[in-house]
């Protein structure tokens, strides 16, 4: 299985400040079609996961532009330029290149 | 608007069975591959099963292989998960998730989930 490792697991952030979450995979996520199937999900308390970013850096419709994704190969990052109160929740990375596996999750809270 | 609505969860004893349903609307259901993903309390999501657009191809996680069966009915815009020989470790919220349709796997929409609790 491809192991996805996120850090940090807990992320206290002051409102208006930036935040960054790292996700590393145990092997390259480049698929045979040349794409990298790495996505980021936000899960607010009591809700189902919502996709924010797909194929590393593509923002989903309706997702604020303060969210951005970057990376390649085995090393990926989700950045929030200015954290707002509605961003509280758990963030997961997910790879869909070799079956499907998720990271452990990063809990973002307001400091 | 894409909607996925799961149902069928509940409390079941170890060794028992349950059938989950996921009703889809707002898109051409027969054109999309579909999946079940579960999430135990306080844990990361775990992929459970996949079904192709026609229903002919199905895949399962090792943890459920031989006990769970996925199916779909394109006329009813629904997928199903028949769960047999349930164990305590199957306790989770079960989500259906649409695959965006690229070569790799990418879940673009999830339902609200249905809770399955396996306990005596």
Short mmCIF file of N, CA and C in Angstrom, two decimals, chain A:
data_model
loop_
_atom_site.label_atom_id
_atom_site.label_comp_id
_atom_site.label_asym_id
_atom_site.label_seq_id
_atom_site.Cartn_x
_atom_site.Cartn_y
_atom_site.Cartn_z
N UNK A 1 0.83 -1.21 0.00
CA UNK A 1 0.00 0.00 0.00
C UNK A 1 0.86 1.25 0.00
N UNK A 2 0.36 2.30 -0.64
CA UNK A 2 1.04 3.58 -0.58
C UNK A 2 0.67 4.25 0.75
N UNK A 3 1.69 4.57 1.53
CA UNK A 3 1.47 5.21 2.83
C UNK A 3 1.56 6.72 2.66
N UNK A 4 0.55 7.42 3.16
CA UNK A 4 0.50 8.87 3.10
C UNK A 4 0.75 9.41 4.51
N UNK A 5 1.74 10.26 4.64
CA UNK A 5 2.13 10.79 5.96
C UNK A 5 1.98 12.30 5.98
N UNK A 6 1.10 12.79 6.83
CA UNK A 6 0.86 14.23 6.94
C UNK A 6 1.59 14.81 8.15
N UNK A 7 1.94 16.08 8.04
CA UNK A 7 2.46 16.82 9.18
C UNK A 7 2.16 18.31 9.01
N UNK A 8 1.89 19.01 10.13
CA UNK A 8 1.73 18.43 11.47
C UNK A 8 0.38 17.73 11.60
N UNK A 9 0.15 17.05 12.70
CA UNK A 9 -1.15 16.44 12.94
C UNK A 9 -2.11 17.41 13.60
N UNK A 10 -1.55 18.42 14.28
CA UNK A 10 -2.34 19.47 14.90
C UNK A 10 -1.75 20.81 14.50
N UNK A 11 -2.63 21.76 14.14
CA UNK A 11 -2.15 23.02 13.60
C UNK A 11 -2.96 24.17 14.19
N UNK A 12 -2.47 24.77 15.28
CA UNK A 12 -3.15 25.95 15.82
C UNK A 12 -2.68 27.18 15.06
N UNK A 13 -3.63 27.98 14.59
CA UNK A 13 -3.29 29.13 13.75
C UNK A 13 -4.09 30.35 14.21
N UNK A 14 -3.44 31.49 14.21
CA UNK A 14 -4.12 32.75 14.52
C UNK A 14 -4.91 33.21 13.29
N UNK A 15 -6.11 33.73 13.52
CA UNK A 15 -6.92 34.23 12.42
C UNK A 15 -6.14 35.24 11.58
N UNK A 16 -6.23 35.07 10.26
CA UNK A 16 -5.54 35.98 9.36
C UNK A 16 -4.11 35.58 9.03
N UNK A 17 -3.60 34.59 9.74
CA UNK A 17 -2.24 34.12 9.49
C UNK A 17 -2.24 32.95 8.50
N UNK A 18 -1.10 32.69 7.85
CA UNK A 18 -1.04 31.58 6.91
C UNK A 18 -0.89 30.24 7.62
N UNK A 19 -1.23 29.17 6.88
CA UNK A 19 -1.07 27.82 7.40
C UNK A 19 -0.59 26.92 6.27
N UNK A 20 0.18 25.90 6.64
CA UNK A 20 0.73 24.98 5.65
C UNK A 20 0.71 23.56 6.19
N UNK A 21 0.27 22.64 5.35
CA UNK A 21 0.20 21.22 5.72
C UNK A 21 0.99 20.42 4.69
N UNK A 22 1.83 19.52 5.19
CA UNK A 22 2.65 18.69 4.32
C UNK A 22 2.07 17.29 4.21
N UNK A 23 2.23 16.70 3.05
CA UNK A 23 1.79 15.32 2.81
C UNK A 23 2.87 14.63 1.99
N UNK A 24 3.39 13.53 2.51
CA UNK A 24 4.42 12.77 1.80
C UNK A 24 3.92 11.36 1.52
N UNK A 25 4.21 10.86 0.33
CA UNK A 25 3.80 9.51 -0.04
C UNK A 25 5.01 8.59 -0.05
N UNK A 26 4.76 7.31 0.17
CA UNK A 26 5.85 6.33 0.25
C UNK A 26 6.39 5.94 -1.13
N UNK A 27 5.69 6.35 -2.19
CA UNK A 27 6.21 6.15 -3.54
C UNK A 27 5.64 7.24 -4.44
N UNK A 28 6.23 7.39 -5.61
CA UNK A 28 5.78 8.43 -6.54
C UNK A 28 4.31 8.27 -6.88
N UNK A 29 3.62 9.41 -6.98
CA UNK A 29 2.19 9.40 -7.30
C UNK A 29 1.92 9.76 -8.76
N UNK A 30 2.97 9.75 -9.58
CA UNK A 30 2.78 10.03 -11.00
C UNK A 30 2.16 8.80 -11.67
N UNK A 31 1.00 8.97 -12.26
CA UNK A 31 0.29 7.87 -12.92
C UNK A 31 0.83 7.68 -14.33
N UNK A 32 0.49 6.56 -14.95
CA UNK A 32 0.99 6.25 -16.30
C UNK A 32 0.50 7.25 -17.34
N UNK A 33 -0.57 7.99 -17.04
CA UNK A 33 -1.06 9.00 -17.99
C UNK A 33 -0.36 10.35 -17.81
N UNK A 34 0.60 10.40 -16.88
CA UNK A 34 1.37 11.62 -16.66
C UNK A 34 0.79 12.51 -15.56
N UNK A 35 -0.45 12.22 -15.13
CA UNK A 35 -1.05 13.01 -14.07
C UNK A 35 -0.65 12.48 -12.69
N UNK A 36 -0.78 13.34 -11.70
CA UNK A 36 -0.52 12.97 -10.31
C UNK A 36 -1.82 13.10 -9.55
N UNK A 37 -2.34 11.95 -9.07
CA UNK A 37 -3.66 11.95 -8.44
C UNK A 37 -3.54 12.14 -6.93
N UNK A 38 -3.28 13.39 -6.58
CA UNK A 38 -3.17 13.79 -5.18
C UNK A 38 -4.22 14.87 -4.93
N UNK A 39 -5.10 14.62 -3.98
CA UNK A 39 -6.17 15.55 -3.67
C UNK A 39 -6.12 15.94 -2.19
N UNK A 40 -6.72 17.07 -1.90
CA UNK A 40 -6.86 17.55 -0.52
C UNK A 40 -8.35 17.70 -0.20
N UNK A 41 -8.73 17.25 0.99
CA UNK A 41 -10.11 17.34 1.46
C UNK A 41 -10.16 18.09 2.79
N UNK A 42 -11.25 18.82 2.95
CA UNK A 42 -11.55 19.48 4.22
C UNK A 42 -12.75 18.78 4.84
N UNK A 43 -12.66 18.46 6.13
CA UNK A 43 -13.81 17.87 6.81
C UNK A 43 -14.13 18.73 8.03
N UNK A 44 -15.18 19.51 7.93
CA UNK A 44 -15.63 20.30 9.05
C UNK A 44 -16.33 19.41 10.06
N UNK A 45 -16.39 19.83 11.31
CA UNK A 45 -17.03 18.99 12.34
C UNK A 45 -18.44 18.58 11.94
N UNK A 46 -18.69 17.27 12.00
CA UNK A 46 -20.01 16.74 11.71
C UNK A 46 -20.38 16.67 10.25
N UNK A 47 -19.43 16.96 9.36
CA UNK A 47 -19.74 16.96 7.92
C UNK A 47 -18.93 15.89 7.20
N UNK A 48 -19.33 15.62 5.97
CA UNK A 48 -18.57 14.71 5.14
C UNK A 48 -17.40 15.45 4.51
N UNK A 49 -16.38 14.72 4.05
CA UNK A 49 -15.25 15.39 3.40
C UNK A 49 -15.67 16.16 2.15
N UNK A 50 -15.01 17.27 1.96
CA UNK A 50 -15.26 18.13 0.79
C UNK A 50 -13.93 18.30 0.08
N UNK A 51 -13.90 18.03 -1.22
CA UNK A 51 -12.64 18.18 -1.94
C UNK A 51 -12.34 19.65 -2.19
N UNK A 52 -11.09 20.02 -1.92
CA UNK A 52 -10.63 21.39 -2.15
C UNK A 52 -9.75 21.49 -3.39
N UNK A 53 -8.85 20.51 -3.52
CA UNK A 53 -7.79 20.52 -4.53
C UNK A 53 -7.72 19.14 -5.16
N UNK A 54 -7.57 19.07 -6.47
CA UNK A 54 -7.36 17.79 -7.14
C UNK A 54 -6.17 17.87 -8.09
N UNK A 55 -5.59 16.73 -8.42
CA UNK A 55 -4.37 16.65 -9.21
C UNK A 55 -3.37 17.71 -8.78
N UNK A 56 -3.07 17.70 -7.50
CA UNK A 56 -2.01 18.48 -6.84
C UNK A 56 -2.36 19.94 -6.64
N UNK A 57 -2.83 20.62 -7.71
CA UNK A 57 -2.90 22.07 -7.62
C UNK A 57 -4.16 22.69 -8.21
N UNK A 58 -5.13 21.87 -8.62
CA UNK A 58 -6.36 22.38 -9.22
C UNK A 58 -7.42 22.61 -8.15
N UNK A 59 -7.84 23.85 -8.03
CA UNK A 59 -8.83 24.20 -7.01
C UNK A 59 -10.23 23.86 -7.50
N UNK A 60 -11.04 23.26 -6.64
CA UNK A 60 -12.41 22.94 -7.00
C UNK A 60 -13.26 24.21 -7.08
N UNK A 61 -14.34 24.12 -7.83
CA UNK A 61 -15.27 25.24 -7.97
C UNK A 61 -15.83 25.62 -6.60
N UNK A 62 -15.84 26.91 -6.32
CA UNK A 62 -16.38 27.39 -5.05
C UNK A 62 -15.39 27.42 -3.90
N UNK A 63 -14.21 26.90 -4.13
CA UNK A 63 -13.18 26.91 -3.07
C UNK A 63 -12.47 28.26 -3.10
N UNK A 64 -12.38 28.92 -1.95
CA UNK A 64 -11.73 30.25 -1.92
C UNK A 64 -10.30 30.19 -2.42
N UNK A 65 -9.86 31.27 -3.05
CA UNK A 65 -8.51 31.25 -3.63
C UNK A 65 -7.40 31.39 -2.58
N UNK A 66 -7.77 31.48 -1.32
CA UNK A 66 -6.73 31.44 -0.27
C UNK A 66 -6.17 30.02 -0.09
N UNK A 67 -6.86 29.02 -0.66
CA UNK A 67 -6.37 27.64 -0.63
C UNK A 67 -5.56 27.37 -1.90
N UNK A 68 -4.37 26.78 -1.72
CA UNK A 68 -3.58 26.40 -2.88
C UNK A 68 -2.83 25.11 -2.60
N UNK A 69 -2.60 24.35 -3.65
CA UNK A 69 -1.86 23.10 -3.53
C UNK A 69 -0.65 23.10 -4.44
N UNK A 70 0.40 22.44 -3.98
CA UNK A 70 1.62 22.36 -4.78
C UNK A 70 2.34 21.06 -4.48
N UNK A 71 3.39 20.81 -5.24
CA UNK A 71 4.21 19.63 -5.01
C UNK A 71 4.36 18.76 -6.23
N UNK A 72 5.12 17.70 -6.07
CA UNK A 72 5.34 16.75 -7.16
C UNK A 72 5.93 15.47 -6.61
N UNK A 73 5.79 14.40 -7.37
CA UNK A 73 6.42 13.13 -7.01
C UNK A 73 5.89 12.52 -5.72
N UNK A 74 6.56 12.81 -4.62
CA UNK A 74 6.17 12.23 -3.33
C UNK A 74 5.95 13.29 -2.25
N UNK A 75 6.07 14.54 -2.60
CA UNK A 75 6.06 15.62 -1.61
C UNK A 75 5.06 16.71 -2.00
N UNK A 76 4.05 16.93 -1.15
CA UNK A 76 2.96 17.82 -1.50
C UNK A 76 2.61 18.73 -0.33
N UNK A 77 2.03 19.90 -0.66
CA UNK A 77 1.70 20.89 0.36
C UNK A 77 0.37 21.56 0.06
N UNK A 78 -0.43 21.73 1.12
CA UNK A 78 -1.63 22.55 1.06
C UNK A 78 -1.35 23.83 1.85
N UNK A 79 -1.62 24.96 1.24
CA UNK A 79 -1.40 26.23 1.92
C UNK A 79 -2.70 27.02 1.98
N UNK A 80 -2.89 27.66 3.12
CA UNK A 80 -3.99 28.60 3.30
C UNK A 80 -3.33 29.95 3.55
N UNK A 81 -3.60 30.92 2.70
CA UNK A 81 -2.85 32.18 2.78
C UNK A 81 -3.24 33.00 4.02
N UNK A 82 -4.53 33.00 4.35
CA UNK A 82 -5.00 33.73 5.53
C UNK A 82 -6.15 32.93 6.13
N UNK A 83 -5.90 32.34 7.27
CA UNK A 83 -6.89 31.45 7.88
C UNK A 83 -8.11 32.23 8.38
N UNK A 84 -9.28 31.70 8.07
CA UNK A 84 -10.53 32.26 8.56
C UNK A 84 -11.20 31.26 9.50
N UNK A 85 -12.16 31.73 10.28
CA UNK A 85 -12.82 30.87 11.27
C UNK A 85 -13.47 29.65 10.63
N UNK A 86 -13.99 29.79 9.42
CA UNK A 86 -14.68 28.69 8.75
C UNK A 86 -13.73 27.60 8.27
N UNK A 87 -12.42 27.83 8.39
CA UNK A 87 -11.44 26.84 7.95
C UNK A 87 -11.16 25.77 9.01
N UNK A 88 -11.74 25.93 10.18
CA UNK A 88 -11.54 24.94 11.26
C UNK A 88 -12.07 23.58 10.82
N UNK A 89 -11.27 22.55 11.06
CA UNK A 89 -11.66 21.20 10.69
C UNK A 89 -10.43 20.33 10.52
N UNK A 90 -10.64 19.16 9.93
CA UNK A 90 -9.54 18.24 9.67
C UNK A 90 -9.29 18.18 8.16
N UNK A 91 -8.03 18.24 7.80
CA UNK A 91 -7.64 18.22 6.39
C UNK A 91 -6.92 16.90 6.09
N UNK A 92 -7.34 16.26 5.00
CA UNK A 92 -6.75 14.99 4.58
C UNK A 92 -6.19 15.11 3.17
N UNK A 93 -5.02 14.51 2.96
CA UNK A 93 -4.58 14.29 1.59
C UNK A 93 -4.99 12.88 1.19
N UNK A 94 -5.18 12.67 -0.08
CA UNK A 94 -5.59 11.37 -0.61
C UNK A 94 -4.89 11.12 -1.92
N UNK A 95 -4.34 9.91 -2.09
CA UNK A 95 -3.76 9.56 -3.39
C UNK A 95 -4.68 8.57 -4.09
N UNK A 96 -4.82 8.78 -5.41
CA UNK A 96 -5.65 7.87 -6.21
C UNK A 96 -4.86 7.28 -7.36
N UNK A 97 -3.54 7.22 -7.21
CA UNK A 97 -2.67 6.68 -8.27
C UNK A 97 -2.51 5.17 -8.15
N UNK A 98 -2.26 4.70 -6.94
CA UNK A 98 -2.13 3.26 -6.68
C UNK A 98 -3.21 2.89 -5.68
N UNK A 99 -4.33 2.39 -6.17
CA UNK A 99 -5.54 2.24 -5.34
C UNK A 99 -5.83 3.58 -4.68
N UNK A 100 -6.33 3.56 -3.43
CA UNK A 100 -6.69 4.81 -2.77
C UNK A 100 -6.27 4.74 -1.31
N UNK A 101 -5.49 5.73 -0.88
CA UNK A 101 -5.16 5.82 0.54
C UNK A 101 -5.17 7.28 0.97
N UNK A 102 -5.45 7.48 2.26
CA UNK A 102 -5.56 8.80 2.85
C UNK A 102 -4.46 9.03 3.88
N UNK A 103 -4.10 10.29 4.08
CA UNK A 103 -3.23 10.65 5.17
C UNK A 103 -3.98 10.58 6.50
N UNK A 104 -3.23 10.75 7.60
CA UNK A 104 -3.84 10.62 8.94
C UNK A 104 -4.74 11.78 9.29
N UNK A 105 -4.60 12.87 8.60
CA UNK A 105 -5.39 14.05 8.89
C UNK A 105 -4.62 15.08 9.70
N UNK A 106 -4.89 16.35 9.45
CA UNK A 106 -4.32 17.47 10.21
C UNK A 106 -5.47 18.30 10.74
N UNK A 107 -5.51 18.43 12.06
CA UNK A 107 -6.59 19.18 12.70
C UNK A 107 -6.19 20.64 12.81
N UNK A 108 -6.90 21.50 12.10
CA UNK A 108 -6.64 22.94 12.15
C UNK A 108 -7.59 23.58 13.14
N UNK A 109 -7.02 24.35 14.07
CA UNK A 109 -7.83 25.05 15.07
C UNK A 109 -7.36 26.49 15.15
N UNK A 110 -8.22 27.33 15.66
CA UNK A 110 -7.88 28.74 15.82
C UNK A 110 -7.21 28.93 17.18
N UNK A 111 -6.08 29.60 17.15
CA UNK A 111 -5.31 29.82 18.37
C UNK A 111 -5.96 30.89 19.23
#
